[in-house]
Amino acid sequence: MYRSFLIKYAEIAIKGKNRYLFEDALVGQIIHALKKVDGKFRVRKEQGRIYVDTEGEYDYDEVVGALKCVFGIVGICPVVLIEDEGFDRLVEEVLSYVDKVYPDKHFTFKVNARRARKNYPMESMEINAKLGEKILEAFPETRVDVHHPDVVFNVEIRNQINIYSVIVPGPGGMPVGTNGKAMLLLSGGIDSPVAGYMIAKRGVAIDATYFHAPPYTSERAKQKVVDLAKIVARYSGPINLHIVNFTDIQLYIYEQCPHEELTIIMRRYMMKLAEHFAKENKCLGLITGESIGQVASQTMQSLAATNEVCTIPVYRPLIGFDKQEIVEVSEKIGAYETSILPYEDCCTIFVAKHPVTKPSLNVIHNDEKKLEEKIDALMQEAIDTTEVIRIEG
Ligand code: ATP
Ligand code: MG
Protein backbone atom coordinates (compact mmCIF):
# COMPACT_ATOMS: atom_id res chain seq x y z
CA MET A 1 0.00 0.00 0.00
CA TYR A 2 2.96 2.38 0.40
CA ARG A 3 4.32 4.23 -2.62
CA SER A 4 6.95 6.11 -0.63
CA PHE A 5 9.30 5.94 2.35
CA LEU A 6 10.31 8.93 4.40
CA ILE A 7 13.93 8.63 5.55
CA LYS A 8 14.84 10.12 8.91
CA TYR A 9 18.40 11.02 9.76
CA ALA A 10 20.00 12.55 12.83
CA GLU A 11 20.17 16.23 12.12
CA ILE A 12 22.38 17.29 15.02
CA ALA A 13 25.41 15.71 13.37
CA ILE A 14 25.09 17.85 10.28
CA LYS A 15 24.65 21.46 11.19
CA GLY A 16 25.81 24.18 8.84
CA LYS A 17 27.54 23.88 5.54
CA ASN A 18 28.30 20.18 5.78
CA ARG A 19 24.65 19.35 5.68
CA TYR A 20 24.33 19.00 1.92
CA LEU A 21 27.45 16.80 1.76
CA PHE A 22 25.91 14.51 4.33
CA GLU A 23 22.54 14.44 2.55
CA ASP A 24 24.07 13.85 -0.88
CA ALA A 25 26.20 11.01 0.48
CA LEU A 26 23.13 9.52 2.14
CA VAL A 27 21.14 9.74 -1.11
CA GLY A 28 24.04 8.05 -2.93
CA GLN A 29 24.20 5.24 -0.37
CA ILE A 30 20.44 4.69 -0.50
CA ILE A 31 20.52 4.46 -4.30
CA HIS A 32 23.40 1.99 -4.03
CA ALA A 33 21.58 -0.15 -1.45
CA LEU A 34 18.37 -0.27 -3.52
CA LYS A 35 20.22 -1.50 -6.62
CA LYS A 36 20.13 -4.94 -5.00
CA VAL A 37 16.34 -4.85 -4.67
CA ASP A 38 13.91 -5.70 -7.48
CA GLY A 39 11.74 -2.74 -8.44
CA LYS A 40 11.96 0.84 -9.59
CA PHE A 41 12.94 3.44 -7.03
CA ARG A 42 13.59 7.14 -7.06
CA VAL A 43 15.40 8.88 -4.22
CA ARG A 44 14.82 12.59 -3.79
CA LYS A 45 15.69 15.38 -1.42
CA GLU A 46 12.94 17.81 -0.58
CA GLN A 47 12.75 20.49 2.09
CA GLY A 48 15.36 18.90 4.33
CA ARG A 49 13.86 15.45 3.92
CA ILE A 50 14.79 12.40 1.90
CA TYR A 51 12.11 10.30 0.23
CA VAL A 52 12.29 6.99 -1.58
CA ASP A 53 9.46 6.78 -4.13
CA THR A 54 8.56 3.42 -5.61
CA GLU A 55 7.05 2.67 -8.97
CA GLY A 56 5.18 -0.55 -9.65
CA GLU A 57 5.63 -3.73 -7.63
CA TYR A 58 8.25 -4.17 -4.93
CA ASP A 59 8.82 -6.32 -1.86
CA TYR A 60 8.33 -4.24 1.29
CA ASP A 61 10.61 -6.40 3.47
CA GLU A 62 13.41 -6.30 0.90
CA VAL A 63 13.29 -2.52 0.65
CA VAL A 64 13.22 -2.07 4.42
CA GLY A 65 15.97 -4.71 4.80
CA ALA A 66 18.22 -2.84 2.35
CA LEU A 67 17.56 0.53 3.99
CA LYS A 68 18.35 -0.92 7.44
CA CYS A 69 21.95 -1.39 6.25
CA VAL A 70 22.45 2.25 5.23
CA PHE A 71 24.44 4.19 7.82
CA GLY A 72 23.08 7.67 8.45
CA ILE A 73 19.45 6.50 8.52
CA VAL A 74 17.84 6.60 11.96
CA GLY A 75 14.30 5.82 10.87
CA ILE A 76 12.52 4.33 7.87
CA CYS A 77 8.90 5.49 7.68
CA PRO A 78 6.54 3.98 5.13
CA VAL A 79 4.49 7.05 4.31
CA VAL A 80 1.29 7.95 2.50
CA LEU A 81 1.68 11.20 0.54
CA ILE A 82 -1.45 13.07 -0.48
CA GLU A 83 -2.18 16.38 -2.12
CA ASP A 84 -3.85 19.02 0.00
CA GLU A 85 -7.47 18.91 -1.14
CA GLY A 86 -9.11 20.26 1.99
CA PHE A 87 -9.56 18.96 5.51
CA ASP A 88 -12.47 16.58 4.77
CA ARG A 89 -10.34 14.80 2.20
CA LEU A 90 -7.49 14.57 4.75
CA VAL A 91 -9.86 12.99 7.27
CA GLU A 92 -10.88 10.36 4.72
CA GLU A 93 -7.26 9.54 3.91
CA VAL A 94 -6.27 9.28 7.56
CA LEU A 95 -9.20 6.99 8.37
CA SER A 96 -8.39 4.78 5.42
CA TYR A 97 -4.73 4.72 6.55
CA VAL A 98 -5.66 3.72 10.11
CA ASP A 99 -7.97 1.01 8.83
CA LYS A 100 -5.42 -0.57 6.50
CA VAL A 101 -2.36 -0.39 8.72
CA TYR A 102 -4.07 -1.50 11.96
CA PRO A 103 -6.56 -4.31 11.30
CA ASP A 104 -6.83 -4.78 15.10
CA LYS A 105 -8.16 -1.53 16.50
CA HIS A 106 -7.44 -2.23 20.18
CA PHE A 107 -4.72 0.36 20.65
CA THR A 108 -4.18 3.76 22.20
CA PHE A 109 -3.06 6.63 20.02
CA LYS A 110 -2.42 10.29 19.60
CA VAL A 111 -2.28 12.48 16.54
CA ASN A 112 0.85 14.52 16.05
CA ALA A 113 0.29 17.18 13.41
CA ARG A 114 3.03 19.50 12.17
CA ARG A 115 2.72 22.40 9.82
CA ALA A 116 5.90 22.91 7.82
CA ARG A 117 3.76 25.13 5.62
CA LYS A 118 2.25 27.86 7.78
CA ASN A 119 -0.38 28.89 5.24
CA TYR A 120 -2.44 25.82 6.07
CA PRO A 121 -5.75 27.16 7.42
CA MET A 122 -5.73 25.15 10.68
CA GLU A 123 -3.20 25.12 13.51
CA SER A 124 -1.50 21.92 14.62
CA MET A 125 -3.44 21.64 17.89
CA GLU A 126 -6.72 21.97 16.08
CA ILE A 127 -5.73 19.33 13.51
CA ASN A 128 -4.73 16.99 16.36
CA ALA A 129 -8.06 17.44 18.14
CA LYS A 130 -10.26 17.13 15.04
CA LEU A 131 -8.45 14.14 13.55
CA GLY A 132 -8.38 12.44 16.97
CA GLU A 133 -12.13 12.84 17.25
CA LYS A 134 -12.74 11.44 13.77
CA ILE A 135 -10.57 8.39 14.47
CA LEU A 136 -12.42 7.72 17.74
CA GLU A 137 -15.76 8.04 15.99
CA ALA A 138 -14.83 5.74 13.13
CA PHE A 139 -13.08 3.14 15.32
CA PRO A 140 -14.68 3.07 18.77
CA GLU A 141 -12.29 0.34 20.05
CA THR A 142 -9.40 2.83 19.92
CA ARG A 143 -8.57 5.15 22.82
CA VAL A 144 -6.58 8.33 23.08
CA ASP A 145 -3.49 8.41 25.30
CA VAL A 146 -1.39 11.54 24.83
CA HIS A 147 1.36 10.44 27.24
CA HIS A 148 2.15 6.82 26.33
CA PRO A 149 0.26 5.99 23.15
CA ASP A 150 0.77 2.66 21.37
CA VAL A 151 0.59 4.50 18.05
CA VAL A 152 1.44 8.07 17.05
CA PHE A 153 -0.24 9.19 13.83
CA ASN A 154 2.06 11.77 12.30
CA VAL A 155 0.42 14.18 9.92
CA GLU A 156 2.87 16.63 8.40
CA ILE A 157 1.59 19.42 6.21
CA ARG A 158 4.27 20.05 3.61
CA ASN A 159 4.06 20.49 -0.19
CA GLN A 160 2.24 17.23 0.08
CA ILE A 161 0.70 15.93 3.28
CA ASN A 162 2.69 13.11 4.89
CA ILE A 163 0.80 10.48 6.90
CA TYR A 164 2.86 7.89 8.79
CA SER A 165 2.94 6.02 12.06
CA VAL A 166 5.46 3.24 11.51
CA ILE A 167 9.11 4.10 12.13
CA VAL A 168 11.49 1.19 11.53
CA PRO A 169 14.81 1.95 13.29
CA GLY A 170 17.79 2.42 10.96
CA PRO A 171 21.40 1.67 11.91
CA GLY A 172 22.31 5.30 12.75
CA GLY A 173 25.84 6.57 12.17
CA MET A 174 27.05 8.61 9.19
CA PRO A 175 26.73 7.82 5.47
CA VAL A 176 29.73 5.92 4.15
CA GLY A 177 31.93 8.21 2.10
CA THR A 178 31.66 11.22 4.39
CA ASN A 179 34.80 10.36 6.34
CA GLY A 180 37.47 8.95 4.04
CA LYS A 181 38.63 5.34 3.87
CA ALA A 182 40.50 2.94 6.17
CA MET A 183 42.16 -0.46 5.81
CA LEU A 184 40.65 -3.24 7.92
CA LEU A 185 42.84 -6.15 8.98
CA LEU A 186 40.20 -8.80 8.45
CA SER A 187 40.71 -12.29 9.86
CA GLY A 188 38.20 -15.08 10.04
CA GLY A 189 37.40 -14.34 13.67
CA ILE A 190 34.54 -12.67 15.50
CA ASP A 191 36.22 -9.37 16.27
CA SER A 192 37.57 -7.87 13.06
CA PRO A 193 34.27 -7.87 11.08
CA VAL A 194 32.65 -6.07 14.02
CA ALA A 195 35.54 -3.57 14.10
CA GLY A 196 35.06 -2.89 10.37
CA TYR A 197 31.32 -2.43 10.84
CA MET A 198 31.84 0.05 13.66
CA ILE A 199 34.28 2.25 11.75
CA ALA A 200 32.16 2.10 8.58
CA LYS A 201 29.26 3.27 10.74
CA ARG A 202 31.11 6.54 11.25
CA GLY A 203 31.03 7.20 7.52
CA VAL A 204 34.35 5.56 6.65
CA ALA A 205 34.69 3.48 3.49
CA ILE A 206 36.58 0.21 3.97
CA ASP A 207 39.23 -1.82 2.19
CA ALA A 208 40.54 -5.00 3.80
CA THR A 209 43.67 -7.11 4.09
CA TYR A 210 43.68 -10.80 4.98
CA PHE A 211 46.86 -12.78 5.73
CA HIS A 212 46.61 -16.22 4.32
CA ALA A 213 49.14 -18.99 5.03
CA PRO A 214 48.70 -21.83 2.55
CA PRO A 215 49.02 -24.76 2.89
CA TYR A 216 48.66 -24.24 6.65
CA THR A 217 45.43 -22.36 6.14
CA SER A 218 42.93 -23.80 3.69
CA GLU A 219 40.89 -22.45 0.80
CA ARG A 220 37.86 -22.81 3.05
CA ALA A 221 39.45 -20.48 5.61
CA LYS A 222 39.99 -17.99 2.82
CA GLN A 223 36.42 -18.39 1.58
CA LYS A 224 35.21 -17.72 5.12
CA VAL A 225 37.03 -14.37 5.08
CA VAL A 226 35.53 -13.55 1.67
CA ASP A 227 32.10 -14.34 3.15
CA LEU A 228 32.76 -12.11 6.16
CA ALA A 229 33.91 -9.31 3.87
CA LYS A 230 30.58 -9.66 2.01
CA ILE A 231 28.70 -9.27 5.27
CA VAL A 232 30.66 -6.13 6.20
CA ALA A 233 30.17 -4.82 2.64
CA ARG A 234 26.39 -4.97 3.06
CA TYR A 235 26.86 -1.99 5.34
CA SER A 236 30.11 -0.41 4.18
CA GLY A 237 29.63 -0.75 0.42
CA PRO A 238 32.24 -2.35 -1.85
CA ILE A 239 35.50 -3.58 -0.27
CA ASN A 240 38.76 -4.27 -2.08
CA LEU A 241 39.95 -7.35 -0.22
CA HIS A 242 43.72 -7.92 -0.38
CA ILE A 243 44.72 -11.52 0.18
CA VAL A 244 48.37 -11.66 1.17
CA ASN A 245 50.31 -14.89 1.08
CA PHE A 246 52.04 -14.70 4.46
CA THR A 247 53.46 -18.22 4.71
CA ASP A 248 57.10 -17.53 3.82
CA ILE A 249 57.31 -14.58 6.19
CA GLN A 250 55.82 -16.63 9.01
CA LEU A 251 58.18 -19.54 8.36
CA TYR A 252 61.17 -17.21 8.27
CA ILE A 253 60.23 -15.59 11.56
CA TYR A 254 59.68 -19.07 13.00
CA GLU A 255 63.17 -20.14 11.93
CA GLN A 256 65.01 -17.04 13.08
CA CYS A 257 63.30 -15.67 16.18
CA PRO A 258 62.53 -16.95 19.69
CA HIS A 259 59.18 -18.68 19.60
CA GLU A 260 57.66 -16.80 22.51
CA GLU A 261 57.96 -13.62 20.44
CA LEU A 262 56.55 -15.11 17.25
CA THR A 263 53.08 -13.68 17.50
CA ILE A 264 54.23 -10.15 18.25
CA ILE A 265 56.82 -10.07 15.49
CA MET A 266 54.38 -11.60 13.06
CA ARG A 267 51.75 -9.02 13.98
CA ARG A 268 54.28 -6.23 13.42
CA TYR A 269 54.85 -7.48 9.87
CA MET A 270 51.11 -7.77 9.31
CA MET A 271 50.71 -4.13 10.28
CA LYS A 272 53.55 -3.07 7.99
CA LEU A 273 52.07 -4.89 5.02
CA ALA A 274 48.55 -3.65 5.74
CA GLU A 275 49.94 -0.13 5.93
CA HIS A 276 51.60 -0.58 2.56
CA PHE A 277 48.26 -1.46 0.97
CA ALA A 278 46.53 1.28 2.97
CA LYS A 279 48.80 3.92 1.50
CA GLU A 280 48.47 2.47 -1.97
CA ASN A 281 44.68 2.77 -1.69
CA LYS A 282 44.48 6.20 -0.05
CA CYS A 283 43.36 4.79 3.29
CA LEU A 284 43.86 7.18 6.19
CA GLY A 285 44.20 4.57 8.92
CA LEU A 286 44.24 0.90 9.84
CA ILE A 287 41.46 -0.92 11.71
CA THR A 288 41.90 -3.98 13.91
CA GLY A 289 39.60 -5.99 16.14
CA GLU A 290 41.93 -5.80 19.15
CA SER A 291 40.63 -5.34 22.68
CA ILE A 292 42.84 -4.77 25.72
CA GLY A 293 43.84 -7.96 27.47
CA GLN A 294 41.84 -10.35 25.30
CA VAL A 295 44.90 -12.48 24.49
CA ALA A 296 48.68 -12.28 25.07
CA SER A 297 49.16 -10.24 21.91
CA GLN A 298 46.67 -7.66 23.11
CA THR A 299 48.11 -6.59 26.47
CA MET A 300 49.02 -2.91 26.69
CA GLN A 301 52.68 -3.82 26.13
CA SER A 302 51.89 -6.04 23.14
CA LEU A 303 49.64 -3.41 21.59
CA ALA A 304 52.42 -0.85 22.03
CA ALA A 305 54.87 -3.19 20.28
CA THR A 306 52.44 -3.78 17.40
CA ASN A 307 51.59 -0.13 17.14
CA GLU A 308 55.22 0.98 17.00
CA VAL A 309 55.71 -0.04 13.37
CA CYS A 310 52.71 1.96 12.13
CA THR A 311 53.05 5.45 10.73
CA ILE A 312 49.31 6.02 10.17
CA PRO A 313 46.64 5.92 12.90
CA VAL A 314 45.38 2.52 14.01
CA TYR A 315 41.70 2.47 14.93
CA ARG A 316 40.68 -0.17 17.45
CA PRO A 317 36.97 0.38 18.00
CA LEU A 318 36.62 -2.71 20.25
CA ILE A 319 39.42 -1.68 22.58
CA GLY A 320 37.19 -1.43 25.67
CA PHE A 321 34.68 -4.13 24.77
CA ASP A 322 34.24 -7.47 26.53
CA LYS A 323 33.89 -10.53 24.31
CA GLN A 324 30.18 -10.78 25.09
CA GLU A 325 29.59 -7.22 23.91
CA ILE A 326 31.46 -7.95 20.68
CA VAL A 327 29.41 -11.11 20.14
CA GLU A 328 26.20 -9.10 20.51
CA VAL A 329 27.18 -6.76 17.67
CA SER A 330 28.43 -9.70 15.61
CA GLU A 331 25.02 -11.36 15.94
CA LYS A 332 23.18 -8.13 15.19
CA ILE A 333 25.04 -7.60 11.92
CA GLY A 334 24.65 -11.24 10.86
CA ALA A 335 28.34 -12.18 10.99
CA TYR A 336 28.43 -14.48 14.02
CA GLU A 337 27.34 -17.74 12.36
CA THR A 338 30.09 -17.34 9.76
CA SER A 339 32.74 -16.18 12.24
CA ILE A 340 32.40 -19.27 14.41
CA LEU A 341 32.94 -21.75 11.57
CA PRO A 342 35.93 -23.78 12.75
CA TYR A 343 38.60 -23.05 10.12
CA GLU A 344 42.22 -22.52 11.07
CA ASP A 345 43.72 -19.03 11.30
CA CYS A 346 47.29 -18.23 10.34
CA CYS A 347 47.94 -16.80 13.83
CA THR A 348 47.13 -20.09 15.51
CA ILE A 349 49.47 -22.20 13.44
CA PHE A 350 52.80 -21.13 14.79
CA VAL A 351 51.76 -20.11 18.29
CA ALA A 352 54.17 -20.61 21.15
CA LYS A 353 53.10 -22.44 24.32
CA HIS A 354 54.12 -19.44 26.40
CA PRO A 355 53.94 -16.26 24.33
CA VAL A 356 55.36 -13.12 25.94
CA THR A 357 52.70 -10.95 27.47
CA LYS A 358 55.01 -8.03 28.22
CA PRO A 359 57.28 -7.79 25.22
CA SER A 360 60.23 -5.44 25.56
CA LEU A 361 60.81 -3.28 22.52
CA ASN A 362 64.60 -3.59 22.90
CA VAL A 363 64.41 -7.35 22.81
CA ILE A 364 62.03 -7.32 19.84
CA HIS A 365 64.26 -4.91 17.91
CA ASN A 366 67.28 -7.14 18.56
CA ASP A 367 65.48 -10.28 17.50
CA GLU A 368 64.15 -8.67 14.36
CA LYS A 369 67.77 -8.03 13.34
CA LYS A 370 67.96 -11.77 12.75
CA LEU A 371 65.51 -11.26 9.87
CA GLU A 372 67.62 -8.68 8.05
CA GLU A 373 68.98 -10.96 5.39
CA LYS A 374 65.74 -11.95 3.70
CA ILE A 375 62.82 -10.05 5.16
CA ASP A 376 62.75 -7.18 2.65
CA ALA A 377 62.70 -9.56 -0.29
CA LEU A 378 60.00 -11.68 1.37
CA MET A 379 57.87 -8.61 2.07
CA GLN A 380 58.25 -7.50 -1.53
CA GLU A 381 57.29 -10.92 -2.76
CA ALA A 382 54.22 -10.94 -0.51
CA ILE A 383 53.22 -7.57 -1.96
CA ASP A 384 53.81 -8.69 -5.53
CA THR A 385 51.76 -11.86 -5.17
CA THR A 386 48.84 -10.32 -3.32
CA GLU A 387 45.48 -11.06 -4.87
CA VAL A 388 42.83 -8.34 -4.79
CA ILE A 389 39.15 -9.30 -4.89
CA ARG A 390 36.43 -6.70 -5.17
CA ILE A 391 33.67 -7.58 -2.74
CA GLU A 392 30.18 -6.20 -3.27
CA GLY A 393 27.78 -6.32 -0.37
P1 ATP B 1 39.56 -11.79 15.38
O1 ATP B 1 38.38 -12.40 16.02
O2 ATP B 1 39.24 -10.53 14.66
O3 ATP B 1 40.32 -12.77 14.54
P2 ATP B 1 41.24 -12.31 17.60
O4 ATP B 1 40.58 -12.17 18.89
O5 ATP B 1 41.40 -13.67 17.03
O6 ATP B 1 40.53 -11.36 16.56
P3 ATP B 1 44.06 -11.83 17.08
O7 ATP B 1 44.15 -13.10 16.34
O8 ATP B 1 45.07 -11.48 18.11
O9 ATP B 1 42.65 -11.62 17.79
O10 ATP B 1 44.04 -10.67 16.05
C1 ATP B 1 43.88 -9.34 16.44
C2 ATP B 1 43.53 -8.53 15.21
O11 ATP B 1 44.56 -8.66 14.23
C3 ATP B 1 42.29 -9.04 14.50
O12 ATP B 1 41.12 -8.49 15.06
C4 ATP B 1 42.53 -8.59 13.09
O13 ATP B 1 42.21 -7.22 12.95
C5 ATP B 1 44.04 -8.76 12.94
N1 ATP B 1 44.34 -10.10 12.38
C6 ATP B 1 44.64 -11.23 13.03
N2 ATP B 1 44.86 -12.26 12.17
C7 ATP B 1 44.70 -11.75 10.94
C8 ATP B 1 44.79 -12.30 9.62
N3 ATP B 1 45.05 -13.57 9.40
N4 ATP B 1 44.55 -11.47 8.58
C9 ATP B 1 44.24 -10.17 8.79
N5 ATP B 1 44.15 -9.61 9.99
C10 ATP B 1 44.38 -10.37 11.07
MG1 MG C 1 41.97 -14.10 15.06
CSV table of C-alpha atoms and ligand atoms in Angstrom, one decimal, residues 184-193 209-212 267 270 287-290 294-295 297-298 323 345-347, ligand 1:
chain,number,residue,atom,x,y,z
A,184,LEU,CA,40.6,-3.2,7.9
A,185,LEU,CA,42.8,-6.1,9.0
A,186,LEU,CA,40.2,-8.8,8.4
A,187,SER,CA,40.7,-12.3,9.9
A,188,GLY,CA,38.2,-15.1,10.0
A,189,GLY,CA,37.4,-14.3,13.7
A,190,ILE,CA,34.5,-12.7,15.5
A,191,ASP,CA,36.2,-9.4,16.3
A,192,SER,CA,37.6,-7.9,13.1
A,193,PRO,CA,34.3,-7.9,11.1
A,209,THR,CA,43.7,-7.1,4.1
A,210,TYR,CA,43.7,-10.8,5.0
A,211,PHE,CA,46.9,-12.8,5.7
A,212,HIS,CA,46.6,-16.2,4.3
A,267,ARG,CA,51.8,-9.0,14.0
A,270,MET,CA,51.1,-7.8,9.3
A,287,ILE,CA,41.5,-0.9,11.7
A,288,THR,CA,41.9,-4.0,13.9
A,289,GLY,CA,39.6,-6.0,16.1
A,290,GLU,CA,41.9,-5.8,19.1
A,294,GLN,CA,41.8,-10.3,25.3
A,295,VAL,CA,44.9,-12.5,24.5
A,297,SER,CA,49.2,-10.2,21.9
A,298,GLN,CA,46.7,-7.7,23.1
A,323,LYS,CA,33.9,-10.5,24.3
A,345,ASP,CA,43.7,-19.0,11.3
A,346,CYS,CA,47.3,-18.2,10.3
A,347,CYS,CA,47.9,-16.8,13.8
B,1,ATP,P1,39.6,-11.8,15.4
B,1,ATP,O1,38.4,-12.4,16.0
B,1,ATP,O2,39.2,-10.5,14.7
B,1,ATP,O3,40.3,-12.8,14.5
B,1,ATP,P2,41.2,-12.3,17.6
B,1,ATP,O4,40.6,-12.2,18.9
B,1,ATP,O5,41.4,-13.7,17.0
B,1,ATP,O6,40.5,-11.4,16.6
B,1,ATP,P3,44.1,-11.8,17.1
B,1,ATP,O7,44.2,-13.1,16.3
B,1,ATP,O8,45.1,-11.5,18.1
B,1,ATP,O9,42.7,-11.6,17.8
B,1,ATP,O10,44.0,-10.7,16.1
B,1,ATP,C1,43.9,-9.3,16.4
B,1,ATP,C2,43.5,-8.5,15.2
B,1,ATP,O11,44.6,-8.7,14.2
B,1,ATP,C3,42.3,-9.0,14.5
B,1,ATP,O12,41.1,-8.5,15.1
B,1,ATP,C4,42.5,-8.6,13.1
B,1,ATP,O13,42.2,-7.2,13.0
B,1,ATP,C5,44.0,-8.8,12.9
B,1,ATP,N1,44.3,-10.1,12.4
B,1,ATP,C6,44.6,-11.2,13.0
B,1,ATP,N2,44.9,-12.3,12.2
B,1,ATP,C7,44.7,-11.8,10.9
B,1,ATP,C8,44.8,-12.3,9.6
B,1,ATP,N3,45.0,-13.6,9.4
B,1,ATP,N4,44.6,-11.5,8.6
B,1,ATP,C9,44.2,-10.2,8.8
B,1,ATP,N5,44.2,-9.6,10.0
B,1,ATP,C10,44.4,-10.4,11.1
